[in-house]
Amino acid sequence: MLGAMQEFELRVPRLVEHAEREYPTREIVTRWADGSETRTDWAGIGRDSRRLAQALERLGLKPGDRVATMAMNHARHLVAWYGTMGMGGILHTINPRLFPDQLAYIGNHAHDRVLLYDRAFQPVVDKLKSEWTTIEHYVCFDDPGPHGFEAWIAKEDGDYAWVEGSERDPCMLCYTSGTTGNPKGVLYSHRSSMIHAMSEVQPSVFDLSTRSVAMPIVPMFHAVGWGIPFSAPMVGLKFVFSCVNDPAVLCELMNREKVTHSAGVPTVWFAMFQHMDATGAAPDHLQLVTIGGSAAPRSMIERLMKMGIRVNHAWGMTETSPIGTVGARSPDWDELTFDQQVDQVSRQGRAPFGIDMRVIDDEGRVLLRDGKSSGRLMVKGPWVVDQYFEEPHRAVDADGYFDTGDVAVIHPDGTMQITDRAKDVIKSGGEWISSVELENAAVGCAGVAEAAAIGVHHPRWEERPILLVVKKPGADVSEGAILTHLAGHVAKWWLPDEIHFVDELPHTATGKLLKTALRERYKNYTLKAA
Amino acid sequence: MLGAMQEFELRVPRLVEHAEREYPTREIVTRWADGSETRTDWAGIGRDSRRLAQALERLGLKPGDRVATMAMNHARHLVAWYGTMGMGGILHTINPRLFPDQLAYIGNHAHDRVLLYDRAFQPVVDKLKSEWTTIEHYVCFDDPGPHGFEAWIAKEDGDYAWVEGSERDPCMLCYTSGTTGNPKGVLYSHRSSMIHAMSEVQPSVFDLSTRSVAMPIVPMFHAVGWGIPFSAPMVGLKFVFSCVNDPAVLCELMNREKVTHSAGVPTVWFAMFQHMDATGAAPDHLQLVTIGGSAAPRSMIERLMKMGIRVNHAWGMTETSPIGTVGARSPDWDELTFDQQVDQVSRQGRAPFGIDMRVIDDEGRVLLRDGKSSGRLMVKGPWVVDQYFEEPHRAVDADGYFDTGDVAVIHPDGTMQITDRAKDVIKSGGEWISSVELENAAVGCAGVAEAAAIGVHHPRWEERPILLVVKKPGADVSEGAILTHLAGHVAKWWLPDEIHFVDELPHTATGKLLKTALRERYKNYTLKAA
C-alpha cells in the first residue's frame, strides 16, 4: 500500500531547533553561586549547544560516549545537556550529594570521559580525581579563566549539524541512589525523553506553555530534573535558575522575574514558609507548584492552596523519567469543599497517558482500585525502565511491569496514594502498617521535628512498630502526648509499642531516612512488653 | 551497551485502554438527529469498540482493510474509529457533502469493504450503491432494527485483544476535496495520529484535560475531526456530540452539559451569534473556542473575546492531520491592549513542537520572518503527509517540505498569517495582491453579503483584480460605497478595477468559494479601462 506520513525521529536536537526557531528571544536567567546574574535566550542556548558539540568532538568524543556533569541548575548546564545529546553523546548527571565511594563507583561504571562541574564541587572533584579511571577531561562551568567552560566553547563557531540516528539511541544516564548495594543506572533514550516531555507539558501534568516562567528548584541532577529541561524548549518557556537554594534569593528572583511555575521537594517549601513568616515576603506570581520526591504534608498543601496556588502533588522515580503520577484535578473539582480538594491533592495523583499502573499482592494478584487494597505499585510505559545500564537482566516482570518498591492503593477515581516503601512496611499479624503514615502523623504533633517508624521482632505479631523521635530544639514533648496525637490519626492497632527519643536519625545522601541502618540497629531488639 | 527503556508502540488502542482504565465513568453524550439523546462513557466506548472489532473480523476483515463511515458526530461514530483501528483496519471517513461523482470515486479508490452510515445519508447511499464496486457490507448507525449497528455489535461479547503491530502501520484515510482533479487520500499512521494527539492536548494548542467538556462542531469526517477523537481518550474528557448543527440545539446542549471547549468553522459561530441576538441565550460555560477551516473575521474574534472566551485561531489541512498552527498567546499577552490581543488572534497562530514551517518565494528561497515577505507556506513534521494514498510520487520537496498551496507571511514573533491561496493570488505588475484580504475587507462593508476577488488579464499589469459582490437581501450598496470602504483597508493599488454585482457565487461541496469556476468564466474578459 502506497502512502505515508513524514518520518521524524524523536530526537533531542529537534527540541533545540524548535526553541531557536519559534522562541529565539525567550529568556534563560541564571543567578550564579557568587551572586552574579546572566541572561541568555533560546537562540543563545542553541548556539552554545552547537559550540559544545563541536568542542566535544574536538576532544575526540564519539556518539555513545558519556559526558558527566556535577552541577546545579544554570544555563551552561542546559547547554551541556543539549550539546552532549546533540553530538550523539550520553549525558550523565551526577548527584554531588552522593557519598564519595558512590561517586567514585558511578563515574567509573559509566565510563565517563569528560566531567563538567561547578566550582562549588571542586573539593569533591579534587578528592575523587585519583579514583576516577576513565575521565580524561575536566572543565569547570564557572571558571572565568582561559580553561573554563565559556572560554572553551568560545573557540568554536557553532556551525554544526546535529548527529542524527535512531530515536531509540540512548541520550542520558542517571543513577539511582539506593539504600542498599551499588547505585544502578537508568539509560534514557531520545524517544523516551521526548515522549515524556510531550506528556509533561499537558494541562493535567505540568501545564507548560511559552507563557510559563519556570523555576525548577529540583536540581537537574535529581531524576532528570523532573524532565523540565526537555519540556522547556518544547514550549519555549522562560527559565529562571538559581545555583543556591536560599529561600530569600529564590523569593526575590521569583518576584522579579514573575515566576509562574516551580517544582521541588517538600523541604524547599518548608524553607520558603519560614522565610515568608520571618519577612512577610511571598512569591506573588506563582500559579502552579509541583511537589515530589517525598510526600507533601497536608499542612503544606493547605498553605500553598490558600495562597491561590495550584498544587501538583507528584510521584515518580529515576526509573520513570520521572513522572509516574501527578495531582491532576478531577472533573468535579469546583464542586468540592476546600477540605475535599486538599484530600484529593494529598494523594499522589493520576497516571497520565502512557503510564499503566496497578497494585499487586504478594502472590502477584492484581488488586482492586477500591482505595483500600494496598499492594506493590507496578508501572509500565514508554518512559519506564526496562533494563538498567550494563545489567544483564531485565528489570520488569513477566507482564512487563516494573516493581517500584512502593506500596500504594489506587482509589476508585484513579488517584494513587503511596502508603509506604515496600521494604519499610511493618507486617503485624499478617496485616500491613504503613511506616510513612505513622511518621507523617507523628510530625504533625507539636514538638516533634522528625520521626521514623520501623518494625521490630514480636513473638506473637511477627512485627510491631516502634517510633524513633527527634524533638524540636527546646521542645518538651512526652510519649503520652505523641500517642494521644497518633490515636486521632491512625487505627488503634497501628499505635507504636514504644517511642524512643533520639538526638538524630540517619539519612541517605539525598536526605531520605536511612531505614536500613535503623533496622540493622534494632534487629535484635526485644520489646519490653513482648 | 546494555540498558533500555520499555518498548511501547504508539498505537490507537493504547488511548482506548487508558480512557477505560483511568476515566471509565466520564461521559459521552449524543444528541441524535431525531432529537433523542443517549449517554455512554469511556468504559462503554471501550467495550463497544472491542465488539465492533469482533464483528468486523466476523465479516472477514483483515488488518489493512478499509472501513468507511459517512456520519455526523456521535458515540457510535467514535466506536467505529477505535474498533476499526483496533482490529488493525483503516478507518476511512467520507465527507457526505462531496459531489456524487467524488463520492463514487473515493469509495472505489479506497477499496472500502464496509460502509457505516447515518440514516440521514440513506438517499446518498441508495444513489451510489450501484457505483461502489468494493463495498460488501452496509450498516446503518441509527437503524434501531435487527440489522442496525447496535444490534450487530450486540452479538459480540467484547472479549477481544487488540491487533498489535508497528506504530507506522496506517490507521486512517481521509480524502481532500480539492477544487481540481480527483480527491487525494491522506493515509495517517498510528504513530502520526498519536504524536499529533500528544501535541494537541497541550495548553498552547487545544488545552485539554479530563476537566474539559468538549463539543466539536467540526464534523469527524472533516480533516480527522481536527484530531479531537484522538485527543479525547488521551485525557479522558467528556464529549458532547450533536448530529444537527442548529444553533438553538447546540446552545441548549452546551449550557446543560457545561461545555467548556468547542471547535468549528466560522459559519458555525455566525449562526450562533444570530441565535444569541434573536433569543438572548448564550453558551455560558465556554472557555476556549477553536476556529479553523477558513479565516475568522476580526469581528467574530472580538465578539467571542468580549464574552470572556479564549479564541484559538488555527490553520491546518487534511494533509497536516490537521494542526499546522494555532493561536497560542504570547508571553506578553497580559500587557497588550484589547485591540492588540485581537490583532494577535487574527493571525493564524504559532507552530507547535513538531511543525517546522517556512515561506519561500517563486525561486524557492526561504523568506525572512519579517511580517512582510509573503510566499508559499511550506511545512514539515511527524503528522504532515509525505506521500498521498496510492500515489507513486512523494508530495514533498527536496528538503522534505510539503507545499500547502497557501500564501503566508511569518511575523518576527513566530505568528503566521495566511494571506491567500497560492492559486488565488492576483499578480499585478510583479507584485502580489491577496484576494482573501480584498474579500474580507469587502464583506466588512454594509450591505455586502459575500464577495470574490479574482485576477483578470490586463495588457500592462499582467493581472488586475475585479470584485464580484452578492448584496445582502434588500440592501442597496453602490460600487462607489464599496470602493470608499476598501480604500480604508487596503493599499490603493489593490483596489479592484471593476466591481460586478451578481446574484450568487459558486461554491465547492464544503462551502468554499469555487475560484476555478470564476476564473474560467472570466478568462477572456477584457477590462473596460484597459
GROMACS .gro file of N, CA and C in nm, chain A residues 1-10 14-15 18 21-22 26 64 66 90 167-168 186-188 191-192 194-195 198-199 201-203 207-208 210-211 234-235 321 329-331 333-334 351-356 369 379-391 396 400, chain B residues 1-10 14-15 18 21-22 26 64 66 90 167-168 186-188 191-192 194-195 198 201-203 207-208 210-211 234-235 321 329-331 333-334 351-356 369 379-391 396 400:
model
  399
    1MET      N    1   0.084  -0.120   0.000
    1MET     CA    2   0.000   0.000   0.000
    1MET      C    3   0.088   0.126   0.000
    2LEU      N    4   0.070   0.210  -0.100
    2LEU     CA    5   0.150   0.332  -0.105
    2LEU      C    6   0.085   0.440  -0.018
    3GLY      N    7   0.168   0.530   0.033
    3GLY     CA    8   0.114   0.640   0.113
    3GLY      C    9   0.180   0.642   0.249
    4ALA      N   10   0.218   0.760   0.295
    4ALA     CA   11   0.286   0.768   0.425
    4ALA      C   12   0.286   0.909   0.478
    5MET      N   13   0.297   0.918   0.611
    5MET     CA   14   0.323   1.046   0.674
    5MET      C   15   0.475   1.062   0.682
    6GLN      N   16   0.522   1.182   0.713
    6GLN     CA   17   0.666   1.209   0.712
    6GLN      C   18   0.738   1.138   0.826
    7GLU      N   19   0.861   1.098   0.798
    7GLU     CA   20   0.948   1.043   0.903
    7GLU      C   21   0.998   1.158   0.989
    8PHE      N   22   1.010   1.132   1.117
    8PHE     CA   23   1.054   1.237   1.210
    8PHE      C   24   1.100   1.163   1.334
    9GLU      N   25   1.230   1.142   1.346
    9GLU     CA   26   1.282   1.072   1.463
    9GLU      C   27   1.271   1.165   1.584
   10LEU      N   28   1.218   1.112   1.691
   10LEU     CA   29   1.201   1.190   1.814
   10LEU      C   30   1.335   1.201   1.885
   14ARG      N   31   1.575   1.814   1.798
   14ARG     CA   32   1.452   1.874   1.742
   14ARG      C   33   1.396   1.978   1.839
   15LEU      N   34   1.411   1.952   1.969
   15LEU     CA   35   1.363   2.046   2.071
   15LEU      C   36   1.438   2.177   2.062
   18HIS      N   37   1.350   2.373   1.756
   18HIS     CA   38   1.217   2.434   1.770
   18HIS      C   39   1.224   2.562   1.854
   21ARG      N   40   1.398   2.846   1.672
   21ARG     CA   41   1.323   2.899   1.558
   21ARG      C   42   1.200   2.976   1.605
   22GLU      N   43   1.128   2.921   1.703
   22GLU     CA   44   0.999   2.980   1.740
   22GLU      C   45   1.006   3.075   1.860
   26ARG      N   46   1.311   3.432   2.396
   26ARG     CA   47   1.258   3.400   2.529
   26ARG      C   48   1.377   3.368   2.619
   64GLY      N   49   2.765   0.795   2.161
   64GLY     CA   50   2.761   0.686   2.259
   64GLY      C   51   2.854   0.711   2.377
   66ARG      N   52   3.016   0.894   2.706
   66ARG     CA   53   2.949   0.959   2.819
   66ARG      C   54   3.020   1.088   2.861
   90ILE      N   55   2.608   1.068   2.548
   90ILE     CA   56   2.516   1.035   2.657
   90ILE      C   57   2.552   1.122   2.776
  167GLU      N   58   1.578   0.720   1.707
  167GLU     CA   59   1.524   0.778   1.829
  167GLU      C   60   1.541   0.683   1.947
  168ARG      N   61   1.576   0.559   1.920
  168ARG     CA   62   1.597   0.464   2.028
  168ARG      C   63   1.741   0.466   2.080
  186VAL      N   64   2.003   0.431   3.500
  186VAL     CA   65   1.891   0.424   3.406
  186VAL      C   66   1.935   0.495   3.279
  187LEU      N   67   1.926   0.423   3.168
  187LEU     CA   68   1.973   0.474   3.040
  187LEU      C   69   1.852   0.519   2.957
  188TYR      N   70   1.832   0.650   2.952
  188TYR     CA   71   1.717   0.703   2.879
  188TYR      C   72   1.748   0.713   2.730
  191ARG      N   73   1.393   0.884   2.240
  191ARG     CA   74   1.248   0.860   2.228
  191ARG      C   75   1.178   0.870   2.363
  192SER      N   76   1.231   0.802   2.463
  192SER     CA   77   1.162   0.803   2.593
  192SER      C   78   1.158   0.944   2.651
  194MET      N   79   1.161   1.228   2.482
  194MET     CA   80   1.072   1.314   2.404
  194MET      C   81   0.926   1.284   2.433
  195ILE      N   82   0.891   1.156   2.443
  195ILE     CA   83   0.752   1.122   2.472
  195ILE      C   84   0.716   1.170   2.613
  198MET      N   85   0.648   1.540   2.590
  198MET     CA   86   0.518   1.570   2.529
  198MET      C   87   0.407   1.547   2.629
  199SER      N   88   0.424   1.448   2.716
  199SER     CA   89   0.324   1.424   2.819
  199SER      C   90   0.330   1.531   2.927
  201VAL      N   91   0.410   1.849   2.934
  201VAL     CA   92   0.362   1.986   2.914
  201VAL      C   93   0.211   1.997   2.920
  202GLN      N   94   0.138   1.885   2.915
  202GLN     CA   95  -0.008   1.891   2.907
  202GLN      C   96  -0.070   1.952   3.035
  203PRO      N   97  -0.190   2.007   3.021
  203PRO     CA   98  -0.253   2.079   3.133
  203PRO      C   99  -0.261   1.998   3.261
  207ASP      N  100   0.147   2.158   3.285
  207ASP     CA  101   0.072   2.272   3.231
  207ASP      C  102   0.166   2.383   3.182
  208LEU      N  103   0.250   2.350   3.086
  208LEU     CA  104   0.354   2.443   3.043
  208LEU      C  105   0.328   2.497   2.901
  210THR      N  106   0.462   2.869   2.638
  210THR     CA  107   0.561   2.976   2.629
  210THR      C  108   0.530   3.089   2.727
  211ARG      N  109   0.408   3.095   2.775
  211ARG     CA  110   0.374   3.198   2.874
  211ARG      C  111   0.429   3.164   3.012
  234MET      N  112   1.048   2.258   2.432
  234MET     CA  113   0.930   2.212   2.355
  234MET      C  114   0.825   2.321   2.348
  235VAL      N  115   0.811   2.400   2.455
  235VAL     CA  116   0.709   2.505   2.458
  235VAL      C  117   0.770   2.645   2.457
  321SER      N  118   1.153   0.841   3.469
  321SER     CA  119   1.191   0.958   3.385
  321SER      C  120   1.157   1.099   3.427
  329ARG      N  121  -0.641   1.764   3.864
  329ARG     CA  122  -0.770   1.786   3.928
  329ARG      C  123  -0.880   1.703   3.861
  330SER      N  124  -0.974   1.661   3.942
  330SER     CA  125  -1.086   1.582   3.892
  330SER      C  126  -1.188   1.673   3.825
  331PRO      N  127  -1.275   1.614   3.742
  331PRO     CA  128  -1.378   1.696   3.676
  331PRO      C  129  -1.469   1.770   3.775
  333TRP      N  130  -1.389   1.906   4.055
  333TRP     CA  131  -1.306   1.988   4.145
  333TRP      C  132  -1.380   2.111   4.198
  334ASP      N  133  -1.446   2.183   4.109
  334ASP     CA  134  -1.510   2.308   4.150
  334ASP      C  135  -1.624   2.288   4.249
  351ALA      N  136  -0.243   0.879   3.671
  351ALA     CA  137  -0.148   0.838   3.568
  351ALA      C  138  -0.180   0.913   3.439
  352PRO      N  139  -0.083   0.987   3.386
  352PRO     CA  140  -0.106   1.049   3.256
  352PRO      C  141  -0.101   0.941   3.146
  353PHE      N  142  -0.149   0.974   3.026
  353PHE     CA  143  -0.143   0.878   2.918
  353PHE      C  144   0.001   0.828   2.900
  354GLY      N  145   0.016   0.698   2.890
  354GLY     CA  146   0.148   0.637   2.876
  354GLY      C  147   0.179   0.549   2.996
  355ILE      N  148   0.140   0.596   3.113
  355ILE     CA  149   0.166   0.520   3.235
  355ILE      C  150   0.049   0.426   3.263
  356ASP      N  151   0.082   0.299   3.276
  356ASP     CA  152  -0.015   0.195   3.312
  356ASP      C  153   0.029   0.144   3.449
  369ARG      N  154  -0.911  -0.136   4.250
  369ARG     CA  155  -0.893   0.008   4.268
  369ARG      C  156  -1.003   0.057   4.363
  379VAL      N  157   0.449  -0.040   3.750
  379VAL     CA  158   0.422   0.053   3.639
  379VAL      C  159   0.486   0.006   3.510
  380LYS      N  160   0.428   0.054   3.403
  380LYS     CA  161   0.464   0.017   3.267
  380LYS      C  162   0.449   0.143   3.183
  381GLY      N  163   0.528   0.158   3.079
  381GLY     CA  164   0.509   0.274   2.993
  381GLY      C  165   0.633   0.308   2.913
  382PRO      N  166   0.617   0.397   2.815
  382PRO     CA  167   0.727   0.428   2.722
  382PRO      C  168   0.846   0.499   2.787
  383TRP      N  169   0.826   0.555   2.905
  383TRP     CA  170   0.937   0.623   2.972
  383TRP      C  171   0.971   0.554   3.106
  384VAL      N  172   0.940   0.423   3.114
  384VAL     CA  173   0.974   0.343   3.233
  384VAL      C  174   1.089   0.249   3.196
  385VAL      N  175   1.180   0.229   3.291
  385VAL     CA  176   1.299   0.147   3.263
  385VAL      C  177   1.260   0.003   3.230
  386ASP      N  178   1.334  -0.054   3.138
  386ASP     CA  179   1.317  -0.196   3.104
  386ASP      C  180   1.436  -0.275   3.156
  387GLN      N  181   1.553  -0.215   3.144
  387GLN     CA  182   1.677  -0.282   3.183
  387GLN      C  183   1.777  -0.176   3.228
  388TYR      N  184   1.834  -0.196   3.346
  388TYR     CA  185   1.932  -0.099   3.395
  388TYR      C  186   2.060  -0.105   3.310
  389PHE      N  187   2.134   0.003   3.315
  389PHE     CA  188   2.258   0.019   3.240
  389PHE      C  189   2.361  -0.089   3.279
  390GLU      N  190   2.401  -0.164   3.179
  390GLU     CA  191   2.501  -0.271   3.194
  390GLU      C  192   2.461  -0.382   3.292
  391GLU      N  193   2.332  -0.393   3.314
  391GLU     CA  194   2.282  -0.506   3.393
  391GLU      C  195   2.237  -0.613   3.295
  396VAL      N  196   1.188  -0.591   3.464
  396VAL     CA  197   1.042  -0.597   3.464
  396VAL      C  198   0.993  -0.740   3.484
  400GLY      N  199   0.568  -0.732   3.196
  400GLY     CA  200   0.633  -0.609   3.151
  400GLY      C  201   0.626  -0.494   3.249
  531MET      N  202   2.606  -0.183   2.427
  531MET     CA  203   2.571  -0.120   2.555
  531MET      C  204   2.437  -0.176   2.604
  532LEU      N  205   2.435  -0.234   2.723
  532LEU     CA  206   2.311  -0.286   2.777
  532LEU      C  207   2.232  -0.175   2.846
  533GLY      N  208   2.101  -0.190   2.847
  533GLY     CA  209   2.016  -0.091   2.912
  533GLY      C  210   1.914  -0.035   2.816
  534ALA      N  211   1.791  -0.024   2.862
  534ALA     CA  212   1.686   0.025   2.771
  534ALA      C  213   1.564   0.069   2.850
  535MET      N  214   1.489   0.159   2.788
  535MET     CA  215   1.357   0.193   2.839
  535MET      C  216   1.258   0.096   2.773
  536GLN      N  217   1.135   0.094   2.825
  536GLN     CA  218   1.039  -0.004   2.776
  536GLN      C  219   0.991   0.027   2.633
  537GLU      N  220   0.963  -0.078   2.560
  537GLU     CA  221   0.903  -0.062   2.428
  537GLU      C  222   0.755  -0.028   2.446
  538PHE      N  223   0.705   0.057   2.362
  538PHE     CA  224   0.565   0.099   2.371
  538PHE      C  225   0.531   0.155   2.234
  539GLU      N  226   0.467   0.074   2.152
  539GLU     CA  227   0.430   0.122   2.019
  539GLU      C  228   0.315   0.222   2.034
  540LEU      N  229   0.329   0.335   1.968
  540LEU     CA  230   0.227   0.439   1.975
  540LEU      C  231   0.110   0.399   1.883
  544ARG      N  232  -0.398   0.198   2.260
  544ARG     CA  233  -0.345   0.243   2.389
  544ARG      C  234  -0.431   0.356   2.445
  545LEU      N  235  -0.483   0.440   2.357
  545LEU     CA  236  -0.569   0.551   2.401
  545LEU      C  237  -0.697   0.499   2.464
  548HIS      N  238  -0.635   0.342   2.799
  548HIS     CA  239  -0.609   0.445   2.901
  548HIS      C  240  -0.740   0.506   2.948
  551ARG      N  241  -0.941   0.266   3.162
  551ARG     CA  242  -0.881   0.237   3.292
  551ARG      C  243  -0.889   0.357   3.385
  552GLU      N  244  -0.858   0.476   3.332
  552GLU     CA  245  -0.844   0.594   3.418
  552GLU      C  246  -0.969   0.680   3.427
  556ARG      N  247  -1.639   0.878   3.282
  556ARG     CA  248  -1.652   1.011   3.219
  556ARG      C  249  -1.740   0.995   3.095
  594GLY      N  250  -0.544  -0.382   0.768
  594GLY     CA  251  -0.515  -0.314   0.643
  594GLY      C  252  -0.639  -0.289   0.559
  596ARG      N  253  -1.011  -0.151   0.457
  596ARG     CA  254  -1.072  -0.021   0.481
  596ARG      C  255  -1.219  -0.033   0.521
  620ILE      N  256  -0.827   0.017   0.856
  620ILE     CA  257  -0.805   0.158   0.824
  620ILE      C  258  -0.942   0.224   0.813
  697GLU      N  259   0.386   0.086   1.503
  697GLU     CA  260   0.319   0.215   1.512
  697GLU      C  261   0.317   0.287   1.377
  698ARG      N  262   0.395   0.238   1.281
  698ARG     CA  263   0.395   0.300   1.149
  698ARG      C  264   0.289   0.242   1.056
  716VAL      N  265  -0.514   1.100   0.217
  716VAL     CA  266  -0.403   1.108   0.311
  716VAL      C  267  -0.414   0.986   0.405
  717LEU      N  268  -0.307   0.910   0.411
  717LEU     CA  269  -0.307   0.785   0.487
  717LEU      C  270  -0.230   0.808   0.618
  718TYR      N  271  -0.304   0.824   0.727
  718TYR     CA  272  -0.242   0.851   0.857
  718TYR      C  273  -0.194   0.721   0.921
  721ARG      N  274   0.122   0.611   1.452
  721ARG     CA  275   0.224   0.699   1.510
  721ARG      C  276   0.192   0.846   1.485
  722SER      N  277   0.160   0.881   1.362
  722SER     CA  278   0.136   1.022   1.332
  722SER      C  279   0.014   1.072   1.410
  724MET      N  280  -0.098   0.958   1.698
  724MET     CA  281  -0.070   0.964   1.842
  724MET      C  282   0.018   1.083   1.875
  725ILE      N  283   0.118   1.108   1.793
  725ILE     CA  284   0.206   1.224   1.821
  725ILE      C  285   0.125   1.353   1.805
  728MET      N  286  -0.077   1.396   2.120
  728MET     CA  287   0.005   1.442   2.233
  728MET      C  288   0.033   1.590   2.221
  731VAL      N  289  -0.320   1.822   2.294
  731VAL     CA  290  -0.377   1.845   2.427
  731VAL      C  291  -0.303   1.954   2.505
  732GLN      N  292  -0.185   1.995   2.459
  732GLN     CA  293  -0.104   2.089   2.538
  732GLN      C  294  -0.171   2.226   2.551
  733PRO      N  295  -0.135   2.301   2.656
  733PRO     CA  296  -0.202   2.428   2.685
  733PRO      C  297  -0.204   2.525   2.566
  737ASP      N  298  -0.552   2.270   2.477
  737ASP     CA  299  -0.563   2.286   2.622
  737ASP      C  300  -0.666   2.191   2.682
  738LEU      N  301  -0.645   2.063   2.664
  738LEU     CA  302  -0.745   1.963   2.704
  738LEU      C  303  -0.700   1.880   2.823
  740THR      N  304  -0.899   1.610   3.160
  740THR     CA  305  -1.024   1.541   3.195
  740THR      C  306  -1.130   1.638   3.245
  741ARG      N  307  -1.090   1.756   3.285
  741ARG     CA  308  -1.187   1.856   3.329
  741ARG      C  309  -1.262   1.920   3.211
  764MET      N  310  -0.711   1.039   2.532
  764MET     CA  311  -0.579   1.060   2.592
  764MET      C  312  -0.591   1.131   2.726
  765VAL      N  313  -0.688   1.222   2.736
  765VAL     CA  314  -0.705   1.296   2.861
  765VAL      C  315  -0.833   1.260   2.935
  851SER      N  316  -0.304   1.672   0.942
  851SER     CA  317  -0.364   1.588   1.050
  851SER      C  318  -0.463   1.648   1.149
  859ARG      N  319  -0.124   3.214   2.284
  859ARG     CA  320  -0.098   3.350   2.331
  859ARG      C  321   0.051   3.372   2.355
  860SER      N  322   0.093   3.494   2.331
  860SER     CA  323   0.233   3.530   2.351
  860SER      C  324   0.260   3.555   2.498
  861PRO      N  325   0.388   3.551   2.538
  861PRO     CA  326   0.422   3.576   2.679
  861PRO      C  327   0.374   3.712   2.729
  863TRP      N  328   0.104   3.869   2.654
  863TRP     CA  329  -0.041   3.882   2.631
  863TRP      C  330  -0.109   3.976   2.731
  864ASP      N  331  -0.079   3.958   2.858
  864ASP     CA  332  -0.149   4.037   2.961
  864ASP      C  333  -0.118   4.187   2.953
  881ALA      N  334   0.349   2.769   1.539
  881ALA     CA  335   0.372   2.627   1.513
  881ALA      C  336   0.401   2.557   1.645
  882PRO      N  337   0.322   2.455   1.680
  882PRO     CA  338   0.356   2.377   1.799
  882PRO      C  339   0.478   2.290   1.769
  883PHE      N  340   0.540   2.236   1.876
  883PHE     CA  341   0.655   2.149   1.855
  883PHE      C  342   0.617   2.037   1.758
  884GLY      N  343   0.703   2.014   1.660
  884GLY     CA  344   0.678   1.911   1.560
  884GLY      C  345   0.661   1.974   1.423
  885ILE      N  346   0.594   2.088   1.418
  885ILE     CA  347   0.573   2.157   1.291
  885ILE      C  348   0.689   2.254   1.264
  886ASP      N  349   0.751   2.235   1.149
  886ASP     CA  350   0.857   2.323   1.103
  886ASP      C  351   0.802   2.392   0.978
  899ARG      N  352   1.133   3.607   0.836
  899ARG     CA  353   1.016   3.615   0.924
  899ARG      C  354   0.998   3.760   0.966
  909VAL      N  355   0.549   2.321   0.496
  909VAL     CA  356   0.554   2.262   0.630
  909VAL      C  357   0.612   2.121   0.629
  910LYS      N  358   0.663   2.084   0.742
  910LYS     CA  359   0.733   1.959   0.763
  910LYS      C  360   0.698   1.913   0.905
  911GLY      N  361   0.692   1.783   0.928
  911GLY     CA  362   0.666   1.738   1.064
  911GLY      C  363   0.612   1.596   1.068
  912PRO      N  364   0.606   1.538   1.189
  912PRO     CA  365   0.570   1.397   1.203
  912PRO      C  366   0.425   1.367   1.167
  913TRP      N  367   0.340   1.470   1.160
  913TRP     CA  368   0.199   1.445   1.123
  913TRP      C  369   0.163   1.517   0.993
  914VAL      N  370   0.268   1.539   0.907
  914VAL     CA  371   0.246   1.600   0.775
  914VAL      C  372   0.264   1.492   0.669
  915VAL      N  373   0.181   1.498   0.564
  915VAL     CA  374   0.184   1.395   0.460
  915VAL      C  375   0.320   1.391   0.390
  916ASP      N  376   0.362   1.271   0.358
  916ASP     CA  377   0.483   1.253   0.279
  916ASP      C  378   0.445   1.207   0.138
  917GLN      N  379   0.346   1.120   0.132
  917GLN     CA  380   0.305   1.062   0.005
  917GLN      C  381   0.156   1.031   0.013
  918TYR      N  382   0.079   1.078  -0.085
  918TYR     CA  383  -0.064   1.051  -0.085
  918TYR      C  384  -0.091   0.903  -0.108
  919PHE      N  385  -0.208   0.860  -0.068
  919PHE     CA  386  -0.251   0.720  -0.079
  919PHE      C  387  -0.252   0.676  -0.225
  920GLU      N  388  -0.176   0.572  -0.251
  920GLU     CA  389  -0.166   0.509  -0.383
  920GLU      C  390  -0.116   0.604  -0.493
  921GLU      N  391  -0.046   0.708  -0.451
  921GLU     CA  392   0.020   0.796  -0.550
  921GLU      C  393   0.165   0.752  -0.559
  926VAL      N  394   0.651   1.589  -0.123
  926VAL     CA  395   0.736   1.689  -0.057
  926VAL      C  396   0.850   1.730  -0.148
  930GLY      N  397   1.219   1.808   0.200
  930GLY     CA  398   1.122   1.735   0.282
  930GLY      C  399   1.000   1.816   0.322
   0.00000   0.00000   0.00000
